[in-house]
XYZ file of C-alpha atoms in Angstrom:
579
model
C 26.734 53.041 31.472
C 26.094 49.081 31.232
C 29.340 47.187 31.785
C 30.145 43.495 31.298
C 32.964 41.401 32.662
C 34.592 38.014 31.633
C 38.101 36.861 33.380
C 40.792 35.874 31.596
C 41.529 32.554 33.594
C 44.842 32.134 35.374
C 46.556 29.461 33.911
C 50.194 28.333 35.055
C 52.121 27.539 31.931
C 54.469 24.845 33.688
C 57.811 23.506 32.124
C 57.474 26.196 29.515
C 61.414 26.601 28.356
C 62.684 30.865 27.482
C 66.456 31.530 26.070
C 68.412 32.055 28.928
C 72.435 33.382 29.310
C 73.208 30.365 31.960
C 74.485 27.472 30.260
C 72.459 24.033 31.464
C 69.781 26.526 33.276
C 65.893 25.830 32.393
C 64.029 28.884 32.419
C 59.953 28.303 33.674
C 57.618 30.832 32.845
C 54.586 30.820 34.737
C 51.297 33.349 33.730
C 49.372 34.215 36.860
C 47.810 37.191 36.306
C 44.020 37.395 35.033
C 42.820 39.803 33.351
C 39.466 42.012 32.841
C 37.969 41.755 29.791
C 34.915 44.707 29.953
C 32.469 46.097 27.003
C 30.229 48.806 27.258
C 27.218 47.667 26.243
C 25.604 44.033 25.929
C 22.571 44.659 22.905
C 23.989 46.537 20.282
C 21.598 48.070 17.159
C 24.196 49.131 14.351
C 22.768 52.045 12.171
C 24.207 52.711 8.724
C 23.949 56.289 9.293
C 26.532 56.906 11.970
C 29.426 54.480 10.795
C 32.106 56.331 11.994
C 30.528 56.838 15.288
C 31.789 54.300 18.547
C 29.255 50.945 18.631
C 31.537 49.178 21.447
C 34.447 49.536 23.507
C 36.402 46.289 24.405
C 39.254 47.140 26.890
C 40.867 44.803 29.461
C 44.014 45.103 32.524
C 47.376 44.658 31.291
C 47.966 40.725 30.868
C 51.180 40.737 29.252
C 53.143 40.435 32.180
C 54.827 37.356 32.976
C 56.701 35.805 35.802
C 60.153 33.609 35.514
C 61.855 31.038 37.628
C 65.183 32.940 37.605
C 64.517 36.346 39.136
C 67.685 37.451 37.685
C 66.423 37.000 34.195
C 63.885 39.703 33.089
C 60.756 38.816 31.117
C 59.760 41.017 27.913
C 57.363 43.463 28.139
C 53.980 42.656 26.436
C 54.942 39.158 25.638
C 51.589 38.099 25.270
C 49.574 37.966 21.896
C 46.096 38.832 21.905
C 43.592 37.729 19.522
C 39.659 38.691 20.204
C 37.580 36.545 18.401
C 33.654 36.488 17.749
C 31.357 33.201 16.703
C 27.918 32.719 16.394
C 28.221 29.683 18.593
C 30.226 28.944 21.912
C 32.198 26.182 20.786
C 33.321 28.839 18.474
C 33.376 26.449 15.143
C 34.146 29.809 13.130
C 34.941 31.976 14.502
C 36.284 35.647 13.037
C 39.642 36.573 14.373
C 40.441 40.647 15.195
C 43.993 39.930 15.641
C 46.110 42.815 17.818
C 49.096 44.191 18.004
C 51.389 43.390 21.453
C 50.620 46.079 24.267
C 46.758 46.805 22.946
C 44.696 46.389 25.965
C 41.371 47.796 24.160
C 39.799 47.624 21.385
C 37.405 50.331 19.841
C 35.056 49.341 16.961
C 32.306 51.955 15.187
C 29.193 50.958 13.929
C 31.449 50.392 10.428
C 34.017 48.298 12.249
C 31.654 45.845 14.320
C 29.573 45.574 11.230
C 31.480 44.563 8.994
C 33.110 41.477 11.456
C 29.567 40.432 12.086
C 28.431 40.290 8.528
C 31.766 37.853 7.701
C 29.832 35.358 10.392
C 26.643 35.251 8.311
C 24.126 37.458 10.651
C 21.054 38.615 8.849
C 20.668 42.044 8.104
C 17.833 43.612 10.958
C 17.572 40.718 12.863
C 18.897 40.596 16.418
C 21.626 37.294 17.293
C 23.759 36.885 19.872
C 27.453 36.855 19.225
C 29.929 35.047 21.092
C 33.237 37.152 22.326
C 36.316 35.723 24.033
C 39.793 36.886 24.194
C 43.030 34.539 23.067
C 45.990 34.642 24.464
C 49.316 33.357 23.728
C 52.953 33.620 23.787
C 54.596 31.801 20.924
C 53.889 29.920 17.869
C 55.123 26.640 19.609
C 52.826 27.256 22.614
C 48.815 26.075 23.075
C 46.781 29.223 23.231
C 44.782 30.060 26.022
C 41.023 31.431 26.221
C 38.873 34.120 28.148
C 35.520 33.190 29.143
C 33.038 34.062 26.612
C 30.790 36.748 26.538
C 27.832 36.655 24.759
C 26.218 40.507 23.094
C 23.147 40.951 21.330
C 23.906 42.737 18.218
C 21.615 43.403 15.189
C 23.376 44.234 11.931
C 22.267 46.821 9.228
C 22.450 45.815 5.390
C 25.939 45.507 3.546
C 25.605 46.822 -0.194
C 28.725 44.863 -0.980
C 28.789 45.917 -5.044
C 31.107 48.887 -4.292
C 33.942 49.369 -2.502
C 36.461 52.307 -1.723
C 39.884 53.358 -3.054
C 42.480 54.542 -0.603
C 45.659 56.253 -0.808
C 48.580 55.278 0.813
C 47.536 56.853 4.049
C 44.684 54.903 4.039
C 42.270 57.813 3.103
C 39.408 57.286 1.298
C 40.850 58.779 -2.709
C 36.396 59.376 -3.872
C 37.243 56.591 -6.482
C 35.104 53.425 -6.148
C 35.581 49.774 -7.347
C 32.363 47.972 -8.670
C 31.361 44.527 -7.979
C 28.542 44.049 -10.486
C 28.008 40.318 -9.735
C 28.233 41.253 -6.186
C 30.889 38.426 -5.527
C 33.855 40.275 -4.373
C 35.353 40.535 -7.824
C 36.279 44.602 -7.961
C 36.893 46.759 -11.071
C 37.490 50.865 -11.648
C 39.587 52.658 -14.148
C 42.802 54.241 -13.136
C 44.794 57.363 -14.797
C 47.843 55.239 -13.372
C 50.930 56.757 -13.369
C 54.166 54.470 -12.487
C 54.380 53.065 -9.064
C 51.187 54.908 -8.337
C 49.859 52.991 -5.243
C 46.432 52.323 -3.138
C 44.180 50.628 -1.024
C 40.838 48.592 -0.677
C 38.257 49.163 1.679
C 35.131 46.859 1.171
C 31.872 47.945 2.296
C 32.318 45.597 5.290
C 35.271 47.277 6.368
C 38.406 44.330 5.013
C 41.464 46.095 4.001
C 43.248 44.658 1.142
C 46.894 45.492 -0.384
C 49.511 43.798 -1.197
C 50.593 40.804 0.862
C 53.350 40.888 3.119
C 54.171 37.470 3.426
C 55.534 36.879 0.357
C 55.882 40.163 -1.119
C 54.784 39.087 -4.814
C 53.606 41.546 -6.849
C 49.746 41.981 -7.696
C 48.850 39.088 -4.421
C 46.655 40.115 -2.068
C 46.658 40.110 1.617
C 43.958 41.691 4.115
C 43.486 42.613 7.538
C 41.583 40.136 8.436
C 44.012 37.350 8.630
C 46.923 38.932 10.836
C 49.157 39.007 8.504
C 51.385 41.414 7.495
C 50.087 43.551 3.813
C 50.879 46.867 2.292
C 49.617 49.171 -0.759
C 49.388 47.933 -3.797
C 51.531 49.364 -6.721
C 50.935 49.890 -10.128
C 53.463 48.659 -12.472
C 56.374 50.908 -13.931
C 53.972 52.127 -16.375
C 51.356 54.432 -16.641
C 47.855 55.458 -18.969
C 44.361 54.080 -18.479
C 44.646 51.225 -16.059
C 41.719 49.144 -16.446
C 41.850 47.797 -12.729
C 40.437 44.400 -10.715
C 40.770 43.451 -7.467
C 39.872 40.006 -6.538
C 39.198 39.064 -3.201
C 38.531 35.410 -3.825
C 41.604 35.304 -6.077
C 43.329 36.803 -3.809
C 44.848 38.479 -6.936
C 44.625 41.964 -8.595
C 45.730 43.429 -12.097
C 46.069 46.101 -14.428
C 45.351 46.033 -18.088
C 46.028 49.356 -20.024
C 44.067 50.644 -22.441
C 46.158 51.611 -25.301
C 43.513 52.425 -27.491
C 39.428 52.717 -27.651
C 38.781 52.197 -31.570
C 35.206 52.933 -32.588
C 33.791 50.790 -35.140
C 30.349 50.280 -37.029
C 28.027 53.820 -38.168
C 31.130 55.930 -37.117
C 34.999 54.554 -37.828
C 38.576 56.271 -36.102
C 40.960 56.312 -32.925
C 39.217 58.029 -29.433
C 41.945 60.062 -27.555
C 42.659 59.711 -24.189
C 42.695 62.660 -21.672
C 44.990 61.674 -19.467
C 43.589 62.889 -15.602
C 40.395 63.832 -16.262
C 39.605 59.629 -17.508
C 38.343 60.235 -20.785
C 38.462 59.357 -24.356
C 37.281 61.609 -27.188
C 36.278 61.840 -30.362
C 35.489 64.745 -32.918
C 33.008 63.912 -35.637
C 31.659 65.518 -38.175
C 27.832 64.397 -38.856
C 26.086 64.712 -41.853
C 22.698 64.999 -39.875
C 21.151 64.625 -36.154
C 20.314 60.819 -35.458
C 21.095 57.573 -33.354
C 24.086 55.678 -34.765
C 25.368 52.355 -33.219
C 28.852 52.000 -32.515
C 31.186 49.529 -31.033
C 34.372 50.318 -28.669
C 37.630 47.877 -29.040
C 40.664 48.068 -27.490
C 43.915 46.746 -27.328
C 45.731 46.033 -23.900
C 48.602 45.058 -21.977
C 47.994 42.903 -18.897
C 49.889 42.840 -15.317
C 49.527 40.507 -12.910
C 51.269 37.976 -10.691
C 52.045 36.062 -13.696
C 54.207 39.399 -15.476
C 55.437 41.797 -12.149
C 56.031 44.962 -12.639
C 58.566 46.104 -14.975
C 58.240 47.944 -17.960
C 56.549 46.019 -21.211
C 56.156 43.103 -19.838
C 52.390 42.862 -20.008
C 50.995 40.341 -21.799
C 48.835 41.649 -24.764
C 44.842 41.039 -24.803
C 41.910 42.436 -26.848
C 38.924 43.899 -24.663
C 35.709 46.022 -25.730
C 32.958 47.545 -24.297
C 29.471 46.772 -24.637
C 25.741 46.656 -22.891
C 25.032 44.634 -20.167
C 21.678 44.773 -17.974
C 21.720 48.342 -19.660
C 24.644 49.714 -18.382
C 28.156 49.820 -20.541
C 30.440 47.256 -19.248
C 34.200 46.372 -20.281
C 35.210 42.880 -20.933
C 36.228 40.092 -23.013
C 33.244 40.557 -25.346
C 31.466 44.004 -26.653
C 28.671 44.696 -28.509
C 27.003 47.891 -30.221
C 26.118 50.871 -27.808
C 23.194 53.799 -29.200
C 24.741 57.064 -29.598
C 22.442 59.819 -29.945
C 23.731 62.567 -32.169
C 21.577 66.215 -31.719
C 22.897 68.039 -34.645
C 24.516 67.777 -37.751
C 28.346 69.196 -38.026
C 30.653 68.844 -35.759
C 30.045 67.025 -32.567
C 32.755 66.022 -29.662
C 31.992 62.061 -28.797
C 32.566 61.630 -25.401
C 33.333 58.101 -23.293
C 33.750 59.127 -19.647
C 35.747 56.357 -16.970
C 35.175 58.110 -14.068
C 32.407 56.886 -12.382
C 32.525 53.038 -13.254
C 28.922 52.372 -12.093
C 27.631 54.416 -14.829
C 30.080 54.713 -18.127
C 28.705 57.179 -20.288
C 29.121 57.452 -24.185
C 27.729 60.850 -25.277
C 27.995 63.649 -27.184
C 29.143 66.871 -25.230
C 32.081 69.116 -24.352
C 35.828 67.760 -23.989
C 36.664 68.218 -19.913
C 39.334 70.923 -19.790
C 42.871 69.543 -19.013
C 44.317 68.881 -15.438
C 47.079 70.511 -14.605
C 49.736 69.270 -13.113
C 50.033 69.299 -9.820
C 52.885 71.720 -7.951
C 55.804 69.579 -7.097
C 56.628 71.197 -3.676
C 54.266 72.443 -0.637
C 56.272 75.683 1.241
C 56.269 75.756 4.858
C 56.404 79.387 5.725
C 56.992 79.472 9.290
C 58.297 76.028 9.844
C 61.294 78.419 11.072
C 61.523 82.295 11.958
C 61.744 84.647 10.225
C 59.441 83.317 8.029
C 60.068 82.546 4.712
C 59.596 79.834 1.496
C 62.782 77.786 1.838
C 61.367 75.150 3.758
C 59.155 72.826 1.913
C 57.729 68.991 1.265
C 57.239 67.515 -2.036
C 54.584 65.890 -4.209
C 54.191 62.061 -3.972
C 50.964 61.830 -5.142
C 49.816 63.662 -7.566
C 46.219 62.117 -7.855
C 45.253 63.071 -3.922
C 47.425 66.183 -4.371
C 49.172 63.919 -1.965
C 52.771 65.846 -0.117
C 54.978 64.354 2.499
C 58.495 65.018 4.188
C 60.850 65.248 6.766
C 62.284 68.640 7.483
C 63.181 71.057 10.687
C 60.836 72.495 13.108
C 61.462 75.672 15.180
C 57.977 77.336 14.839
C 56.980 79.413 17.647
C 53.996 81.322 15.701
C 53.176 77.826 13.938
C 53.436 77.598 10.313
C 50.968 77.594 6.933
C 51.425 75.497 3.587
C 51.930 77.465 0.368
C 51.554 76.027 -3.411
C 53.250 78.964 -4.704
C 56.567 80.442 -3.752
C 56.335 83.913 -2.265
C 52.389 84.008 -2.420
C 51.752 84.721 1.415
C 47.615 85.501 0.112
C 46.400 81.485 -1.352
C 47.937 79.625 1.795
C 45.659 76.610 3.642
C 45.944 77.072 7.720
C 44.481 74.320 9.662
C 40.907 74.282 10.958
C 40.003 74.987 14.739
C 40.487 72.103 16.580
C 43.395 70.620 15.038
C 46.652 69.727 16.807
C 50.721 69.633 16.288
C 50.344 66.405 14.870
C 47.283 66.203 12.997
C 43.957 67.868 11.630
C 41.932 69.600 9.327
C 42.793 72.048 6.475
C 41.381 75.207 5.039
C 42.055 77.794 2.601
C 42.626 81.528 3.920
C 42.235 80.423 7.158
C 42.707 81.953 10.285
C 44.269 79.468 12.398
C 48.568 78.415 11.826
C 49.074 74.996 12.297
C 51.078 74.256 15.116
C 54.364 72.236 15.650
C 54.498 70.561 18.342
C 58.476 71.559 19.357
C 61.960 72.631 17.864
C 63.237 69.498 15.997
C 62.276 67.657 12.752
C 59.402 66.085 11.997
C 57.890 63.792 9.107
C 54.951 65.898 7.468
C 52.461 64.399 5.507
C 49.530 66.742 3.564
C 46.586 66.088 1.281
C 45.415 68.900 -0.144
C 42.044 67.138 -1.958
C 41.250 65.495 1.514
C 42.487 68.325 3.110
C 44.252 66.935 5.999
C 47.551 66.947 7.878
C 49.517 64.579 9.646
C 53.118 64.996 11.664
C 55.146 62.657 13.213
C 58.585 63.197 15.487
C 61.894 61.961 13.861
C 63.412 59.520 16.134
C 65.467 57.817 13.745
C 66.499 57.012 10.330
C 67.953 53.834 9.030
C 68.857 52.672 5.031
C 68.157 49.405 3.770
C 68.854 47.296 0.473
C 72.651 48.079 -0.179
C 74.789 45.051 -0.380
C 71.503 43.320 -1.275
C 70.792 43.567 2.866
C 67.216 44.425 3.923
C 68.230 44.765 7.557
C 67.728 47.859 9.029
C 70.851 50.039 9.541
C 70.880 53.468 11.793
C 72.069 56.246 10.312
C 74.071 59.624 11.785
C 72.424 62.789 12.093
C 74.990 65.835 11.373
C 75.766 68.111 14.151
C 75.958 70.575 11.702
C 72.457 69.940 10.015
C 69.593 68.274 11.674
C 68.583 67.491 8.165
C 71.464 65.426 7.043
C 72.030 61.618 7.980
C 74.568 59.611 6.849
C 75.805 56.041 7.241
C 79.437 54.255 6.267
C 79.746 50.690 4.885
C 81.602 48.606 3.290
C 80.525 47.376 -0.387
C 80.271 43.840 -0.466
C 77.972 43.161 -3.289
C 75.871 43.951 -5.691
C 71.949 45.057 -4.723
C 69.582 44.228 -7.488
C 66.918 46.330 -6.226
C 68.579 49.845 -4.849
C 68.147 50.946 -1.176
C 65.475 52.560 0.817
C 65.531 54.889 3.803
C 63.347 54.113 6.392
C 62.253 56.485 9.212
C 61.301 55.450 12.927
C 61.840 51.944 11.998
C 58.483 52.179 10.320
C 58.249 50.525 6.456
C 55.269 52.507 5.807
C 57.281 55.641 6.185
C 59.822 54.928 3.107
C 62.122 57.043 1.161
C 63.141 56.660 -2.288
C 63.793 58.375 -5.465
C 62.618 58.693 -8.838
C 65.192 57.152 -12.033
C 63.926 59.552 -14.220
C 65.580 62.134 -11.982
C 68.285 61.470 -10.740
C 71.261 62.414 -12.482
C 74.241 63.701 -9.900
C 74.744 67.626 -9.834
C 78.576 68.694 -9.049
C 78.629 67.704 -6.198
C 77.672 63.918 -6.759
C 74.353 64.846 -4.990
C 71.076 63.233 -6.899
C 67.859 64.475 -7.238
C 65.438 63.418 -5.755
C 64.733 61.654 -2.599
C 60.485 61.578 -1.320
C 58.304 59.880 0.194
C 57.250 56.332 -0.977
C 59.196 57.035 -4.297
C 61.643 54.472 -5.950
C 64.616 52.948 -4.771
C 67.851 54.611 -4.351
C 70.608 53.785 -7.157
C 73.896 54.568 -7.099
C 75.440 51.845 -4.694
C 76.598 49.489 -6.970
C 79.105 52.084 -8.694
C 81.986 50.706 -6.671
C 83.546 48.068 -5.566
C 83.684 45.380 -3.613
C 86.127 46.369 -0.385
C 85.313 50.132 -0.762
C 83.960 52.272 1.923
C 80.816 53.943 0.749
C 79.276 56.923 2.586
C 75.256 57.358 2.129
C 74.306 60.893 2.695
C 70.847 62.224 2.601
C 70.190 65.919 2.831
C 66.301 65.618 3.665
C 65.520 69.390 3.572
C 66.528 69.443 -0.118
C 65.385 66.263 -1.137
C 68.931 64.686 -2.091
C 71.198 62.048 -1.880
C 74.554 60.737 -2.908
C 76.243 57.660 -2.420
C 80.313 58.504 -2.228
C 83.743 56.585 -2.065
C 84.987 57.706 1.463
């Protein structure tokens, strides 16, 4: 294998003051160690047809280390920053940054991955250019950055079709639901079956993440992983129906306007009905004979955006309609009469199906059957011995068939996931291959999936991808009460391995609820759902899952009182509780 080196030069960062315990001291840093910088390969075809397979590795030796004045004062552990950034020039005028997190000493793109930064510098699709590499390096905001050499690779690009792009679930797995760009212009739109707080993804074609931005935290903004910033999953508002949806990437802005209501006007008059999961609207009507009628499609909707948030109502109203552009139906501002071919006389279901944006159809055919609902718990049989179906996970998202939760481990045989209660036949076992902490899934399979060692563990299941992941408890904190969004450890019980709690003292109000928070990690959040939780006898509420709403119940005492928090995450409940 071809290898390639550049050295990160040795630079001594002189007079460079750290926080130090001695009063009057001055603390000098000084960076002496280089570093290897190596990549497998200098000319680099990309092929569309393998995008998940490995283009380039980028991997260098550990350059975080660095060296103080006062050998009794210890320097952090991967204190550098590192920042590899390409350029089609080696002044690097514009360059595209692939920003890292602290420790990361390689870097692994696939043919998706390197593509996708490439095209953002302008290369032409099947033509070989060199691209310019370096590495930079820094250790605070208030400090000049540092550079590798630069390496220069040969890399020819394959053609971006940048008109679709992919929705993902909270995971970040691809959901099969695609936005369209029809002007090509990074201007998305797909319809959603939304339900509230029901949350995603973007993936464009060139491989740019989009959510929600984490800078700010507004509602409906956009941030992206291209700018090193922090950004999570975007949520739909505290509403739910047919969510016509746009994500702008030059707006840096997204929104959801609801259908409330498809209205057909012109040869044929009355209110479509909307079917809920399967993304359709129908019609019955009774013809007097075969024929082509035109008809027009208006609707009435309620707009979110950055402008309105995300509580309940408070879109702001707006009139939409479908119509024909370049042939295809299209929804926007403006509509204007579609050709509906009716076969026979009598009755005759109209159909207008949302699923596949690309290509709306308006038809005569056969209503889709009804979804059903989705089971609200995944058993575990085998997550303990003897076997059994009191150990389970529940449903987060219902439109990825989407289950997650934290529960207790002692599995020697390994354990299988169960929709039904007591049905040991229609269980999903992992495929060959798989590990303790994450693989595959099949149905009436022969393999258990394995845990990876007595204790609990966060479990996370899609049953439409068919995957698993699992993740070692090491701790669990709440956040949000007294309107605080530090991070505060909570107990586990000696008793149960299952319960935590955590004692404070109320000292005000918290307008938003709390969270619970496991391994420090915001992407792993707990919450509950208002429209069930209402305390059993024993003040307990129902329920507590993955990524759902805030916890309420904190601001029922007050100020001065001790409150205990107590969450009980094998059955999915909490309470909040004067001690």
């Amino acid at each position: 294998m071809k290898f390639s080196k550049i050295y990160i030069a040795a630079i001594a960062m002189a007079m460079t003051m750290v926080s130090c315990e001695k009063d009057g001291d001055t603390i000098y840093v000084d960076k002496a160690d280089g570093a290897v910088l190596e990549t497998t390969a200098t000319d680099i075809a990309l092929d569309a047809t393998t995008l998940d397979a490995l283009a380039m590795t980028l991997y260098w030796t550990p350059n975080g280390d660095i060296t103080l004045s006062d050998p009794e004062v210890s320097a952090p552990e991967n204190a550098m920053s590192n920042t590899i950034q390409f350029s089609t020039d080696e002044a690097f005028t514009a360059p595209v940054d692939d920003n890292l997190t602290k420790g990361a000493f390689y870097r692994q793109y696939s043919h998706r991955d390197l593509n996708g930064l490439v095209s953002r510098l302008g290369l032409e699709a099947g033509v070989e250019a060199p691209v310019f590499i370096r590495v930079k390096s820094y250790l605070a905001a208030n400090i000049e950055p540092f550079y590798s050499e630069t390496l220069k690779l040969n890399i020819t690009p394959y053609y971006i079709d940048m008109s679709t792009a992919d929705m993902l679930d909270a995971g970040q797995k691809d959901t099969g639901v695609k936005f369209f760009s029809p002007e090509n212009n990074g201007i998305y739109h797909t319809f959603i079956c939304a339900s509230p707080w029901y949350n995603f993804y973007l993936r464009e074609a060139n491989g740019t993440l989009w959510g929600n931005d984490g800078v700010t935290g507004t509602a409906f903004v956009l941030g992206n992983s291209s700018t090193g910033n922090d950004f999570w999953n975007c949520w739909f508002p505290d509403d739910e129906g047919c969510a016509y949806t746009t994500v702008d990437t030059k707006a840096n802005e997204w929104s959801a306007a609801y259908v409330r209501n498809v209205t057909l006007g012109g040869d044929i008059t009355g209110e479509m009905e909307y079917g809920g999961k399967t993304n359709v609207w129908t019609f019955t009507y009774n013809a007097p004979a075969a024929g082509t009628l035109n008809v027009t499609l208006s609707s009435k909707c309620d707009v979110y955006n950055a402008s309105t948030g995300t509580d309940h109502g408070a879109g702001t109203a707006k009139n939409m309609a479908f119509g024909i552009v370049d042939g295809k139906i299209r929804f926007g501002e403006t509509g204007s009469a579609i050709s509906l071919d009716i076969p026979a006389a009598g009755e005759n279901t109209i159909v207008l199906d949302l699923n596949d944006i690309t290509a709306i159809t308006l038809a005569t055919g056969e209503a889709p059957a009804p979804v059903e609902d989705a089971a609200p718990m995944l058993y575990l049989p085998g997550a303990t011995d003897p076997w059994d179906f009191e150990t389970y996970i529940r449903l987060y998202d219902e439109a990825n068939l989407g289950y997650a939760g934290v529960n207790y481990f002692k599995s020697p045989w390994g354990f299988q996931l169960a929709v039904e209660k007591d049905n040991w036949t229609d269980i999903y076992t992992m495929v060959a291959g798989g590990t303790a902490f994450e693989g595959k899934l099949e149905a009436k399979g022969k393999n258990n999936i394995p845990a990876a060692g007595e204790g609990i563990y966060f479990l996370k299941v899609s049953l439409s991808g068919l995957w698993y992941n699992a993740e070692a408890v090491t701790s669990v904190s709440y956040t949000g009460v007294n309107d605080n969004w530090d991070l505060h450890p909570m107990t586990q019980s000696s008793d149960n391995p299952c319960v935590f709690t955590a004692e404070y003292v109320k000292t005000a109000d918290s307008q938003w609820g709390a969270q619970i928070i496991i391994n420090d990690n915001w992407d792993l959040k707990f919450g509950s759902d208002k429209n069930k939780a209402d305390a059993d006898e024993n003040g307990f509420k129902e329920m507590i899952f993955y990524n759902g709403e805030n916890l309420h119940g904190d601001n029922d005492f007050a100020d001065g009182e001790t409150v205990v928090l107590t969450v009980d995450f094998a059955k999915a409940i909490y309470k909040f509780s004067k001690k």
